[in-house]
Amino acid sequence: MKSYKMNIAGLDRYLPLCPLNDELMIGAFVIFGDPELTTAAAKALLEKAPEYDYLITAEAKGIPLVHEMARLAGNQKYFLARKTPKLYMTGVLEVTVHSITTEKVQTLYLDQADADLMRGKRVLIVDDVISTGESLYALEHLVKEAGGVICGRMAILAEGDAVNRKDLIYLEKLPLFNKDGEVID
């Protein structure tokens, strides 16, 4: 399998290249099981973070990152938008996003108790990789529905058109690759 070497938060990692279709490959970035990278990325993002009251991410790959950011910032409470509602939730806010490009539907759920805490507070949206922005869009809608104020959007990596977003803070650009594994400019 082909891979791409990146330096992320001062650490070298090799990202396996995975075909997205017949002409395009993406670098697979997974922080699960890599506490060294998770901690380094969390620290680097906190150094760039605007002032905030709470952090939020979507299930699942953003969980170790937001947890480590909250821990490094003094064990702050953070929020998690779930992919399915859970029995322990006191009520549920739900957002469904329809992607124009992929025609798939994504639904995220937020506990009403968390939404109540978020109301009127500055909320920083955090994710591991932002590419199409679909998950980011869903999180933005949940925060707004809860009455939170979005104070920033952060990711370890930005991919594709996300690198041109002026409202996104990220550590590194993750390039796209052609079918031969060569970087597309």
PDB file of C-alpha atoms in Angstrom:
ATOM      1  CA  MET A   1       0.000   0.000   0.000  1.00  0.00           C
ATOM      2  CA  LYS A   2       1.265   3.462  -0.888  1.00  0.00           C
ATOM      3  CA  SER A   3       1.653   6.031   1.862  1.00  0.00           C
ATOM      4  CA  TYR A   4       2.377   9.723   2.295  1.00  0.00           C
ATOM      5  CA  LYS A   5       4.823  11.059   4.881  1.00  0.00           C
ATOM      6  CA  MET A   6       3.620  14.094   6.836  1.00  0.00           C
ATOM      7  CA  ASN A   7       4.950  16.072   9.740  1.00  0.00           C
ATOM      8  CA  ILE A   8       2.045  16.870  12.048  1.00  0.00           C
ATOM      9  CA  ALA A   9       2.589  18.835  15.261  1.00  0.00           C
ATOM     10  CA  GLY A  10       6.304  18.030  15.063  1.00  0.00           C
ATOM     11  CA  LEU A  11       5.832  14.281  14.530  1.00  0.00           C
ATOM     12  CA  ASP A  12       6.389  12.298  11.347  1.00  0.00           C
ATOM     13  CA  ARG A  13       3.600   9.951  10.326  1.00  0.00           C
ATOM     14  CA  TYR A  14       2.938   7.847   7.239  1.00  0.00           C
ATOM     15  CA  LEU A  15      -0.642   8.044   6.006  1.00  0.00           C
ATOM     16  CA  PRO A  16      -1.875   5.132   3.903  1.00  0.00           C
ATOM     17  CA  LEU A  17      -3.318   6.227   0.556  1.00  0.00           C
ATOM     18  CA  CYS A  18      -6.824   4.943  -0.059  1.00  0.00           C
ATOM     19  CA  PRO A  19      -8.703   5.120  -3.359  1.00  0.00           C
ATOM     20  CA  LEU A  20     -11.778   7.323  -3.240  1.00  0.00           C
ATOM     21  CA  ASN A  21     -12.672   6.536  -6.854  1.00  0.00           C
ATOM     22  CA  ASP A  22     -10.865   5.507 -10.057  1.00  0.00           C
ATOM     23  CA  GLU A  23      -8.995   8.818 -10.301  1.00  0.00           C
ATOM     24  CA  LEU A  24      -8.557  10.083  -6.748  1.00  0.00           C
ATOM     25  CA  MET A  25      -6.876   8.872  -3.560  1.00  0.00           C
ATOM     26  CA  ILE A  26      -6.912  10.341  -0.067  1.00  0.00           C
ATOM     27  CA  GLY A  27      -4.484  10.019   2.826  1.00  0.00           C
ATOM     28  CA  ALA A  28      -6.085   8.123   5.715  1.00  0.00           C
ATOM     29  CA  PHE A  29      -5.510  10.013   8.954  1.00  0.00           C
ATOM     30  CA  VAL A  30      -6.517   8.193  12.135  1.00  0.00           C
ATOM     31  CA  ILE A  31      -5.439   9.330  15.589  1.00  0.00           C
ATOM     32  CA  PHE A  32      -7.038   6.373  17.358  1.00  0.00           C
ATOM     33  CA  GLY A  33      -4.285   4.416  19.098  1.00  0.00           C
ATOM     34  CA  ASP A  34      -1.692   7.195  18.699  1.00  0.00           C
ATOM     35  CA  PRO A  35      -1.605   9.079  22.026  1.00  0.00           C
ATOM     36  CA  GLU A  36       1.688  10.788  21.160  1.00  0.00           C
ATOM     37  CA  LEU A  37       0.174  12.418  18.075  1.00  0.00           C
ATOM     38  CA  THR A  38      -3.136  13.136  19.809  1.00  0.00           C
ATOM     39  CA  THR A  39      -1.400  14.999  22.638  1.00  0.00           C
ATOM     40  CA  ALA A  40       0.945  16.909  20.307  1.00  0.00           C
ATOM     41  CA  ALA A  41      -1.924  17.956  18.021  1.00  0.00           C
ATOM     42  CA  ALA A  42      -4.153  18.943  20.960  1.00  0.00           C
ATOM     43  CA  LYS A  43      -1.393  21.122  22.401  1.00  0.00           C
ATOM     44  CA  ALA A  44      -0.688  22.766  19.030  1.00  0.00           C
ATOM     45  CA  LEU A  45      -4.378  23.483  18.445  1.00  0.00           C
ATOM     46  CA  LEU A  46      -4.825  24.970  21.919  1.00  0.00           C
ATOM     47  CA  GLU A  47      -1.965  27.365  21.178  1.00  0.00           C
ATOM     48  CA  LYS A  48      -3.988  28.679  18.202  1.00  0.00           C
ATOM     49  CA  ALA A  49      -7.448  28.485  19.768  1.00  0.00           C
ATOM     50  CA  PRO A  50      -9.615  31.564  20.276  1.00  0.00           C
ATOM     51  CA  GLU A  51     -11.172  32.098  23.689  1.00  0.00           C
ATOM     52  CA  TYR A  52     -13.974  29.614  24.299  1.00  0.00           C
ATOM     53  CA  ASP A  53     -16.211  28.222  27.026  1.00  0.00           C
ATOM     54  CA  TYR A  54     -16.755  24.710  25.636  1.00  0.00           C
ATOM     55  CA  LEU A  55     -15.437  22.384  22.961  1.00  0.00           C
ATOM     56  CA  ILE A  56     -17.604  20.161  20.747  1.00  0.00           C
ATOM     57  CA  THR A  57     -16.840  17.414  18.242  1.00  0.00           C
ATOM     58  CA  ALA A  58     -18.729  14.769  16.307  1.00  0.00           C
ATOM     59  CA  GLU A  59     -18.516  11.073  17.023  1.00  0.00           C
ATOM     60  CA  ALA A  60     -16.120   9.288  16.535  1.00  0.00           C
ATOM     61  CA  LYS A  61     -12.633  10.252  15.310  1.00  0.00           C
ATOM     62  CA  GLY A  62     -12.669  13.655  17.013  1.00  0.00           C
ATOM     63  CA  ILE A  63     -13.234  12.144  20.462  1.00  0.00           C
ATOM     64  CA  PRO A  64      -9.616  11.514  21.508  1.00  0.00           C
ATOM     65  CA  LEU A  65      -8.600  14.956  20.218  1.00  0.00           C
ATOM     66  CA  VAL A  66     -11.314  16.947  22.013  1.00  0.00           C
ATOM     67  CA  HIS A  67     -10.772  14.883  25.165  1.00  0.00           C
ATOM     68  CA  GLU A  68      -7.049  15.649  25.178  1.00  0.00           C
ATOM     69  CA  MET A  69      -7.643  19.331  24.441  1.00  0.00           C
ATOM     70  CA  ALA A  70     -10.071  19.527  27.382  1.00  0.00           C
ATOM     71  CA  ARG A  71      -7.621  17.671  29.635  1.00  0.00           C
ATOM     72  CA  LEU A  72      -4.706  19.938  28.707  1.00  0.00           C
ATOM     73  CA  ALA A  73      -6.893  23.010  29.262  1.00  0.00           C
ATOM     74  CA  GLY A  74      -7.632  21.998  32.848  1.00  0.00           C
ATOM     75  CA  ASN A  75     -10.104  19.124  32.563  1.00  0.00           C
ATOM     76  CA  GLN A  76     -12.854  21.214  31.036  1.00  0.00           C
ATOM     77  CA  LYS A  77     -16.231  19.784  30.111  1.00  0.00           C
ATOM     78  CA  TYR A  78     -16.717  19.159  26.401  1.00  0.00           C
ATOM     79  CA  PHE A  79     -19.638  18.064  24.256  1.00  0.00           C
ATOM     80  CA  LEU A  80     -20.069  15.201  21.861  1.00  0.00           C
ATOM     81  CA  ALA A  81     -22.546  15.073  18.989  1.00  0.00           C
ATOM     82  CA  ARG A  82     -23.572  11.430  18.716  1.00  0.00           C
ATOM     83  CA  LYS A  83     -24.442   9.479  15.565  1.00  0.00           C
ATOM     84  CA  THR A  84     -27.338   7.802  17.376  1.00  0.00           C
ATOM     85  CA  PRO A  85     -29.415   8.967  20.345  1.00  0.00           C
ATOM     86  CA  LYS A  86     -28.651   7.203  23.642  1.00  0.00           C
ATOM     87  CA  LEU A  87     -31.072   6.103  26.370  1.00  0.00           C
ATOM     88  CA  TYR A  88     -29.397   8.318  28.979  1.00  0.00           C
ATOM     89  CA  MET A  89     -30.021  11.494  27.008  1.00  0.00           C
ATOM     90  CA  THR A  90     -32.504  13.814  28.745  1.00  0.00           C
ATOM     91  CA  GLY A  91     -33.877  14.999  25.421  1.00  0.00           C
ATOM     92  CA  VAL A  92     -32.377  15.209  21.979  1.00  0.00           C
ATOM     93  CA  LEU A  93     -31.531  17.947  19.532  1.00  0.00           C
ATOM     94  CA  GLU A  94     -31.183  16.483  16.059  1.00  0.00           C
ATOM     95  CA  VAL A  95     -29.690  17.866  12.878  1.00  0.00           C
ATOM     96  CA  THR A  96     -29.784  16.167   9.498  1.00  0.00           C
ATOM     97  CA  VAL A  97     -27.568  17.445   6.717  1.00  0.00           C
ATOM     98  CA  HIS A  98     -28.018  16.527   3.067  1.00  0.00           C
ATOM     99  CA  SER A  99     -24.785  16.612   1.105  1.00  0.00           C
ATOM    100  CA  ILE A 100     -25.236  18.005  -2.392  1.00  0.00           C
ATOM    101  CA  THR A 101     -22.136  16.277  -3.725  1.00  0.00           C
ATOM    102  CA  THR A 102     -22.565  12.796  -2.222  1.00  0.00           C
ATOM    103  CA  GLU A 103     -26.341  12.657  -1.667  1.00  0.00           C
ATOM    104  CA  LYS A 104     -25.792  10.952   1.671  1.00  0.00           C
ATOM    105  CA  VAL A 105     -27.542  11.979   4.846  1.00  0.00           C
ATOM    106  CA  GLN A 106     -25.783  12.551   8.147  1.00  0.00           C
ATOM    107  CA  THR A 107     -27.676  12.942  11.397  1.00  0.00           C
ATOM    108  CA  LEU A 108     -26.086  14.092  14.640  1.00  0.00           C
ATOM    109  CA  TYR A 109     -27.704  14.196  18.084  1.00  0.00           C
ATOM    110  CA  LEU A 110     -26.987  16.379  21.101  1.00  0.00           C
ATOM    111  CA  ASP A 111     -28.235  15.766  24.630  1.00  0.00           C
ATOM    112  CA  GLN A 112     -30.664  18.487  25.761  1.00  0.00           C
ATOM    113  CA  ALA A 113     -28.756  18.799  29.055  1.00  0.00           C
ATOM    114  CA  ASP A 114     -25.607  19.654  27.083  1.00  0.00           C
ATOM    115  CA  ALA A 115     -27.534  22.075  24.896  1.00  0.00           C
ATOM    116  CA  ASP A 116     -28.789  23.857  28.029  1.00  0.00           C
ATOM    117  CA  LEU A 117     -25.191  24.326  29.238  1.00  0.00           C
ATOM    118  CA  MET A 118     -24.143  25.574  25.805  1.00  0.00           C
ATOM    119  CA  ARG A 119     -26.813  28.294  25.519  1.00  0.00           C
ATOM    120  CA  GLY A 120     -25.189  31.728  25.292  1.00  0.00           C
ATOM    121  CA  LYS A 121     -21.668  30.277  25.627  1.00  0.00           C
ATOM    122  CA  ARG A 122     -18.718  30.416  23.200  1.00  0.00           C
ATOM    123  CA  VAL A 123     -18.335  27.012  21.576  1.00  0.00           C
ATOM    124  CA  LEU A 124     -15.240  25.901  19.670  1.00  0.00           C
ATOM    125  CA  ILE A 125     -15.869  23.196  17.064  1.00  0.00           C
ATOM    126  CA  VAL A 126     -13.025  20.667  16.810  1.00  0.00           C
ATOM    127  CA  ASP A 127     -12.416  17.763  14.418  1.00  0.00           C
ATOM    128  CA  ASP A 128      -9.506  15.667  13.222  1.00  0.00           C
ATOM    129  CA  VAL A 129      -9.870  16.378   9.473  1.00  0.00           C
ATOM    130  CA  ILE A 130     -12.103  18.815   7.627  1.00  0.00           C
ATOM    131  CA  SER A 131     -12.623  17.978   3.974  1.00  0.00           C
ATOM    132  CA  THR A 132     -16.054  18.604   2.475  1.00  0.00           C
ATOM    133  CA  GLY A 133     -17.255  20.382   5.607  1.00  0.00           C
ATOM    134  CA  GLU A 134     -20.387  18.240   5.962  1.00  0.00           C
ATOM    135  CA  SER A 135     -19.717  17.247   9.594  1.00  0.00           C
ATOM    136  CA  LEU A 136     -18.673  20.802  10.375  1.00  0.00           C
ATOM    137  CA  TYR A 137     -21.938  22.098   8.894  1.00  0.00           C
ATOM    138  CA  ALA A 138     -23.956  19.673  11.035  1.00  0.00           C
ATOM    139  CA  LEU A 139     -22.072  20.680  14.202  1.00  0.00           C
ATOM    140  CA  GLU A 140     -22.618  24.365  13.414  1.00  0.00           C
ATOM    141  CA  HIS A 141     -26.360  23.783  13.128  1.00  0.00           C
ATOM    142  CA  LEU A 142     -26.471  21.854  16.424  1.00  0.00           C
ATOM    143  CA  VAL A 143     -24.578  24.593  18.263  1.00  0.00           C
ATOM    144  CA  LYS A 144     -26.850  27.284  16.829  1.00  0.00           C
ATOM    145  CA  GLU A 145     -30.001  25.271  17.622  1.00  0.00           C
ATOM    146  CA  ALA A 146     -28.755  24.904  21.203  1.00  0.00           C
ATOM    147  CA  GLY A 147     -28.249  28.672  21.432  1.00  0.00           C
ATOM    148  CA  GLY A 148     -24.460  28.475  21.559  1.00  0.00           C
ATOM    149  CA  VAL A 149     -22.179  30.999  19.908  1.00  0.00           C
ATOM    150  CA  ILE A 150     -19.633  29.514  17.501  1.00  0.00           C
ATOM    151  CA  CYS A 151     -16.307  31.166  18.302  1.00  0.00           C
ATOM    152  CA  GLY A 152     -14.133  29.078  15.996  1.00  0.00           C
ATOM    153  CA  ARG A 153     -13.579  25.966  13.940  1.00  0.00           C
ATOM    154  CA  MET A 154     -10.409  23.890  14.279  1.00  0.00           C
ATOM    155  CA  ALA A 155      -8.949  20.710  12.821  1.00  0.00           C
ATOM    156  CA  ILE A 156      -5.628  18.935  12.786  1.00  0.00           C
ATOM    157  CA  LEU A 157      -5.755  18.662   8.991  1.00  0.00           C
ATOM    158  CA  ALA A 158      -7.603  20.459   6.208  1.00  0.00           C
ATOM    159  CA  GLU A 159      -8.123  18.593   2.954  1.00  0.00           C
ATOM    160  CA  GLY A 160      -9.395  19.622  -0.472  1.00  0.00           C
ATOM    161  CA  ASP A 161     -11.377  22.864  -0.585  1.00  0.00           C
ATOM    162  CA  ALA A 162     -11.243  23.174   3.205  1.00  0.00           C
ATOM    163  CA  VAL A 163      -7.688  24.551   2.957  1.00  0.00           C
ATOM    164  CA  ASN A 164      -9.141  27.729   1.421  1.00  0.00           C
ATOM    165  CA  ARG A 165     -11.646  28.377   4.206  1.00  0.00           C
ATOM    166  CA  LYS A 166     -10.927  31.625   6.025  1.00  0.00           C
ATOM    167  CA  ASP A 167     -12.962  30.524   9.066  1.00  0.00           C
ATOM    168  CA  LEU A 168     -10.966  27.343   9.737  1.00  0.00           C
ATOM    169  CA  ILE A 169      -7.845  27.035  11.905  1.00  0.00           C
ATOM    170  CA  TYR A 170      -5.798  23.931  11.129  1.00  0.00           C
ATOM    171  CA  LEU A 171      -2.290  22.611  11.649  1.00  0.00           C
ATOM    172  CA  GLU A 172      -1.446  21.136   8.244  1.00  0.00           C
ATOM    173  CA  LYS A 173      -2.786  20.780   4.723  1.00  0.00           C
ATOM    174  CA  LEU A 174      -3.520  17.184   3.720  1.00  0.00           C
ATOM    175  CA  PRO A 175      -3.162  16.984  -0.054  1.00  0.00           C
ATOM    176  CA  LEU A 176      -5.277  14.935  -2.403  1.00  0.00           C
ATOM    177  CA  PHE A 177      -3.594  12.326  -4.601  1.00  0.00           C
ATOM    178  CA  ASN A 178      -4.111  11.035  -8.124  1.00  0.00           C
ATOM    179  CA  LYS A 179      -4.634   7.337  -8.865  1.00  0.00           C
ATOM    180  CA  ASP A 180      -0.844   6.843  -8.937  1.00  0.00           C
ATOM    181  CA  GLY A 181      -0.405   8.328  -5.458  1.00  0.00           C
ATOM    182  CA  GLU A 182       1.089  11.619  -6.671  1.00  0.00           C
ATOM    183  CA  VAL A 183       0.111  14.862  -4.929  1.00  0.00           C
ATOM    184  CA  ILE A 184      -2.469  16.926  -6.814  1.00  0.00           C
ATOM    185  CA  ASP A 185      -1.736  20.658  -6.582  1.00  0.00           C
TER     186      ASP A 185
END
